[in-house]
């Protein structure tokens, strides 16, 4: 029978609803931790680390919500007590050390091993490792972490708790999961089998029946067998039975077998996994199904990796690799499917995320009838697979690996290829059967190629290159390539290979010879000005290119200090024999009048030119070395001058030929620096005072001295400097301009400050060398300052004496005479502005929050408020706000959860509180709001009620009495029915006519209000609500 998608969704919803009920029932359950170790004793409590119990005792003592911690070691099922049974909602964690001292650093999942019983002396005494069982009405929720289950045998193991689900034969060698939501996290299920007799076996590792099973956290299901005897095998690793849910992510199902007896003639179904009728399986990212076999016997093998038997299965990011349908070379059985066998089931997947490769349908004699990867014998053929074969995989990377990739009919298969660097210019050839795939070129510089193929059926995609090699030999000295470098290149057959050679200037007269496969290759273009030669040839064969050049060498040695440059630069140069070689030397300015001494072969080379630029020419008849010996000079050293004085030439060391004259010029950099009065004593040479020449004037002084020895020039300072700062606040200016001013020692200095812009009302703060400087005169906002005579350098510092008042952004309900922003206020000054609330808030009070506390502005007759912030002595922020007053007056026999008195609330906000009457007998209290009676809502036991005021737009007076007023009905009565349907909908039944209904949260916030006649359902978010319908009130939980 085939089932619709809706049918499968109904099955899934049954599990989800049952589990949601389970989760709700466990909320708030107190937790106890039980400790299990190899030396545990059933008589211990198990709740202390030093008094551990056996696993049997811990499972018996624990209650829903408890945790069992198992120390590392090997634990064995007792033949008399049977498999370990989990019938409550528990968390079981392995990997602890014997003292249970480390809770957050467990040993691996192989450190705690639970062993079943694979063989026994009496029939039926074989034992699987563990049974997890709830009931249809009360499913359990179990989490198992960090342990191993092994050596289990499910043959005829049928304890009472799972008797209703066990198939004839054997089920679940390692784990039987029944009416439960079970999570396996970092768990190994290995070396178990369901049957070792002639009966059929179901789920060698796990049997999942009427339950939800999640396998995650790098769990491993491996080396399990459904049938080790002579019966048929169903699900070597896992059997997901009818109407069960299996969810797998980041885990491995590998090396399992449905039939593991090589002489067994019966069929094997689903070597890794079998999904039974109406079962639902989600295989998610990180799931690997690998190296499983449907059978290694002589019978039929169906679904080496997976068999989907009339169930629902979804694949997303799954790796299905190396699975075999019939894994027996001696088998003569026909057919076989290696990857997935989908029998009347619904198989869905995410395109391009799943990898199905290297699966084999049949290794026996009838392999031609096998299906390696996927078989889908349904009436609808909605799937195909594409096999990618990379013949030259060592030289190309792809967005898809070799193997099978699952796609739906009508979708597009895309392939991106990136050849290695040496092949990036060779476009790969990609074919699909008898047609070429469509290739889209992306970026030649990156060598990336993309191909696409419309999926119409099974297809084989092949990739290959058609290239030839071009080998460029090593370049001779003096020759370079403008693009690329010597080595081996790969190009497409019939394409043109181009390269350009460049000869260094020193080799430009040499002969360049290029040979391609023993044939001279001539340049197709030559640029003699740039010494470049371009070559081109069509490549049909592997080609070897040799580049040769002969030359004669001139070596220019590195010049000594003082030579700025040598043209051409130092190095070796190739020139034609019996030719001239020219070069030039440029000296530093201090050597510009000194001729460098140059020799070659022991002979001095004659120079031409001068003034720092000297030219040389030699005749080349053999290899030669050119050397620059040096200079004959004296040194003149000029130090850095004092600030305010420039010197020409610049400070530094200069080299002057013996007996020549050295000239020097001093210039005052500003008119305020009157150097003329003491110019005669400013400059000395080797301690001798230098006198300025007669033509010195207007602050420019010239000096001259004959150099007969190395000379040190020195400066004497007989002035001082005043510095006016450059960084000024916007709107503040200084006269004269900011900068350095030089004055004769003992001279006064005067400057003015103008305070403009936002600082026009602010007095400046001025200091000189950190001493306060008071103004000598003031006219409005212009301040005059005079520095007294001094011998020291003076640094003037200027700042404005003000504070910033920030008016914050106003609520929409308030307008102001000033915009929000920053305002400048003199120290000790006042800041004044007005506020006007919107007319609808005329009854509200207005306050302004400042750094000094709250301000209460005075309201004028025109409905405006004047705000005065006086004596501003620091920066501050002003925040205006409107509020209403809520005043609470409780009677003495009433308890409330807040204090009585006045409260400020924002316009439009809510106000709530809880109260109860202290009278005996208990009575519901009465609350009036501005004289009107307020409905209250009962809150659980204890007589407490909730009062809620919503959208407050006026001042409120609340009065509370300890008894109910007759106009305020008690929240009781049976005229109206209030209940939830399925824990998801609120249902109101009002048989007596129209009834007002109010739904609010426990905090008093109203969620729904309406009038109900008859029966009406209300959809609400999950939570707990107080529902009042007429005189009836109830607390309802919505899931």
XYZ file of N, CA and C in Angstrom, residues 266-346:
243
model
N 19.169 -16.530 2.279
C 18.081 -15.565 2.435
C 18.555 -14.151 2.068
N 17.591 -13.266 1.824
C 17.895 -11.903 1.363
C 18.285 -11.003 2.536
N 19.059 -9.984 2.167
C 19.412 -8.941 3.130
C 18.883 -7.602 2.642
N 18.277 -6.827 3.554
C 17.638 -5.563 3.181
C 18.202 -4.442 4.058
N 18.830 -3.429 3.413
C 19.324 -2.268 4.158
C 20.510 -2.593 5.026
N 21.714 -2.659 4.411
C 22.893 -3.001 5.198
C 23.159 -2.012 6.317
N 23.021 -0.719 6.051
C 23.234 0.288 7.085
C 21.963 0.627 7.825
N 20.851 0.808 7.036
C 19.621 1.325 7.640
C 18.442 0.830 6.824
N 17.366 0.391 7.515
C 16.094 0.075 6.866
C 15.009 0.919 7.514
N 14.285 1.681 6.672
C 13.170 2.506 7.144
C 11.881 1.797 6.793
N 11.141 1.329 7.818
C 9.936 0.546 7.601
C 8.754 1.384 7.160
N 7.660 0.692 6.889
C 6.454 1.337 6.372
C 5.965 2.423 7.320
N 5.655 3.587 6.736
C 5.205 4.775 7.474
C 6.276 5.347 8.399
N 7.494 4.841 8.330
C 8.578 5.414 9.128
C 9.068 6.719 8.511
N 9.647 7.581 9.327
C 10.153 8.883 8.869
C 11.610 8.994 9.283
N 12.503 9.243 8.301
C 13.940 9.337 8.572
C 14.467 10.661 8.039
N 15.197 11.406 8.883
C 15.904 12.631 8.485
C 17.398 12.363 8.622
N 18.108 12.292 7.473
C 19.561 12.154 7.487
C 20.148 13.521 7.181
N 20.779 14.139 8.176
C 21.183 15.534 8.092
C 22.691 15.670 7.881
N 23.122 16.937 7.830
C 24.523 17.246 7.534
C 25.465 16.527 8.486
N 26.554 16.002 7.914
C 27.557 15.315 8.710
C 27.286 13.835 8.887
N 26.198 13.322 8.279
C 25.893 11.894 8.380
C 26.683 11.141 7.310
N 27.396 10.089 7.721
C 28.191 9.265 6.802
C 27.663 7.833 6.875
N 27.234 7.296 5.720
C 26.779 5.907 5.617
C 27.758 5.222 4.683
N 28.624 4.379 5.234
C 29.816 3.942 4.514
C 30.123 2.471 4.785
N 30.514 1.768 3.685
C 31.065 0.399 3.797
C 30.094 -0.577 4.431
N 28.792 -0.379 4.225
C 27.791 -1.326 4.692
C 27.447 -2.305 3.563
N 26.905 -3.482 3.919
C 26.520 -4.484 2.929
C 25.128 -5.008 3.264
N 24.280 -5.131 2.200
C 22.970 -5.742 2.422
C 23.142 -7.236 2.716
N 24.037 -7.906 1.979
C 24.305 -9.314 2.269
C 25.715 -9.666 1.833
N 26.324 -10.586 2.581
C 27.568 -11.209 2.139
C 27.304 -12.683 1.823
N 25.979 -13.075 1.827
C 25.600 -14.441 1.546
C 25.319 -14.645 0.071
N 24.472 -15.656 -0.211
C 24.198 -16.027 -1.604
C 22.832 -15.564 -2.061
N 22.100 -14.901 -1.215
C 20.767 -14.445 -1.586
C 20.777 -13.032 -2.148
N 19.585 -12.474 -2.323
C 19.409 -11.139 -2.877
C 19.883 -10.084 -1.865
N 20.520 -9.024 -2.378
C 20.963 -7.931 -1.508
C 20.350 -6.619 -1.971
N 19.531 -6.013 -1.135
C 18.766 -4.823 -1.530
C 19.142 -3.659 -0.618
N 19.765 -2.630 -1.203
C 20.107 -1.435 -0.419
C 21.299 -1.662 0.468
N 22.515 -1.697 -0.149
C 23.710 -1.887 0.670
C 23.847 -0.825 1.733
N 23.520 0.437 1.392
C 23.570 1.503 2.383
C 22.247 1.696 3.085
N 21.150 1.879 2.263
C 19.841 2.221 2.824
C 18.766 1.488 2.031
N 17.739 1.014 2.739
C 16.500 0.602 2.094
C 15.355 1.405 2.700
N 14.605 2.096 1.833
C 13.437 2.871 2.263
C 12.202 2.102 1.809
N 11.571 1.350 2.721
C 10.475 0.437 2.399
C 9.139 1.117 2.681
N 8.618 1.857 1.661
C 7.319 2.519 1.776
C 7.300 3.515 2.939
N 8.459 4.160 3.187
C 8.538 5.161 4.243
C 8.860 6.530 3.661
N 9.071 7.502 4.536
C 9.403 8.875 4.146
C 10.835 9.156 4.584
N 11.694 9.621 3.644
C 13.108 9.847 3.952
C 13.568 11.137 3.293
N 14.345 11.935 4.043
C 14.906 13.185 3.524
C 16.415 13.186 3.752
N 17.178 13.532 2.691
C 18.631 13.594 2.765
C 19.085 15.037 2.649
N 19.993 15.451 3.527
C 20.526 16.813 3.477
C 21.973 16.798 3.951
N 22.916 16.887 3.000
C 24.323 16.906 3.361
C 24.841 15.551 3.804
N 24.373 14.452 3.155
C 24.721 13.085 3.558
C 25.803 12.541 2.628
N 26.715 11.766 3.193
C 27.792 11.124 2.437
C 27.535 9.621 2.433
N 27.173 9.060 1.251
C 26.865 7.630 1.110
C 27.942 7.039 0.208
N 28.818 6.227 0.775
C 30.070 5.887 0.079
C 30.454 4.436 0.367
N 30.809 3.696 -0.715
C 31.431 2.386 -0.541
C 30.511 1.299 -0.033
N 29.202 1.450 -0.197
C 28.259 0.440 0.252
C 28.033 -0.591 -0.866
N 27.706 -1.851 -0.498
C 27.588 -2.929 -1.471
C 26.263 -3.660 -1.230
N 25.530 -3.926 -2.324
C 24.280 -4.676 -2.197
C 24.555 -6.143 -1.953
N 25.214 -6.816 -2.932
C 25.593 -8.224 -2.781
C 27.112 -8.279 -2.717
N 27.643 -8.542 -1.551
C 29.090 -8.494 -1.324
C 29.624 -9.922 -1.199
N 29.489 -10.686 -2.296
C 29.945 -12.085 -2.304
C 30.328 -12.424 -3.744
N 31.617 -12.576 -4.010
C 32.076 -12.842 -5.378
C 31.595 -14.201 -5.897
N 31.212 -15.105 -4.988
C 30.735 -16.417 -5.406
C 29.230 -16.429 -5.641
N 28.566 -15.310 -5.353
C 27.112 -15.286 -5.455
C 26.678 -15.302 -6.911
N 25.578 -16.022 -7.178
C 24.971 -16.016 -8.516
C 23.611 -15.333 -8.472
N 23.325 -14.666 -7.328
C 22.048 -13.962 -7.204
C 22.013 -12.785 -8.160
N 20.840 -12.499 -8.678
C 20.693 -11.379 -9.611
C 20.399 -10.091 -8.857
N 20.548 -8.979 -9.619
C 20.196 -7.671 -9.070
C 21.161 -7.201 -8.016
N 20.643 -6.437 -7.104
C 21.465 -5.824 -6.064
C 21.493 -4.318 -6.232
N 21.448 -3.593 -5.133
C 21.555 -2.125 -5.174
C 22.516 -1.694 -4.082
N 23.555 -0.930 -4.463
C 24.599 -0.606 -3.502
C 24.303 0.574 -2.614
N 23.726 1.648 -3.158
C 23.563 2.874 -2.375
C 22.240 2.931 -1.640
N 21.143 3.314 -2.366
C 19.817 3.458 -1.755
C 18.817 2.659 -2.577
N 18.008 1.841 -1.901
C 16.896 1.157 -2.562
C 15.610 1.756 -1.998
N 14.841 2.428 -2.885
C 13.624 3.134 -2.468
C 12.424 2.353 -2.988
N 11.738 1.590 -2.103
C 10.626 0.714 -2.497
C 9.312 1.389 -2.113
N 8.665 2.057 -3.086
C 7.356 2.698 -2.898
C 7.383 3.758 -1.814
N 8.527 4.223 -1.464
C 8.618 5.226 -0.420
C 8.728 6.628 -1.003
N 8.732 7.607 -0.131
C 8.925 9.000 -0.535
C 10.358 9.391 -0.186
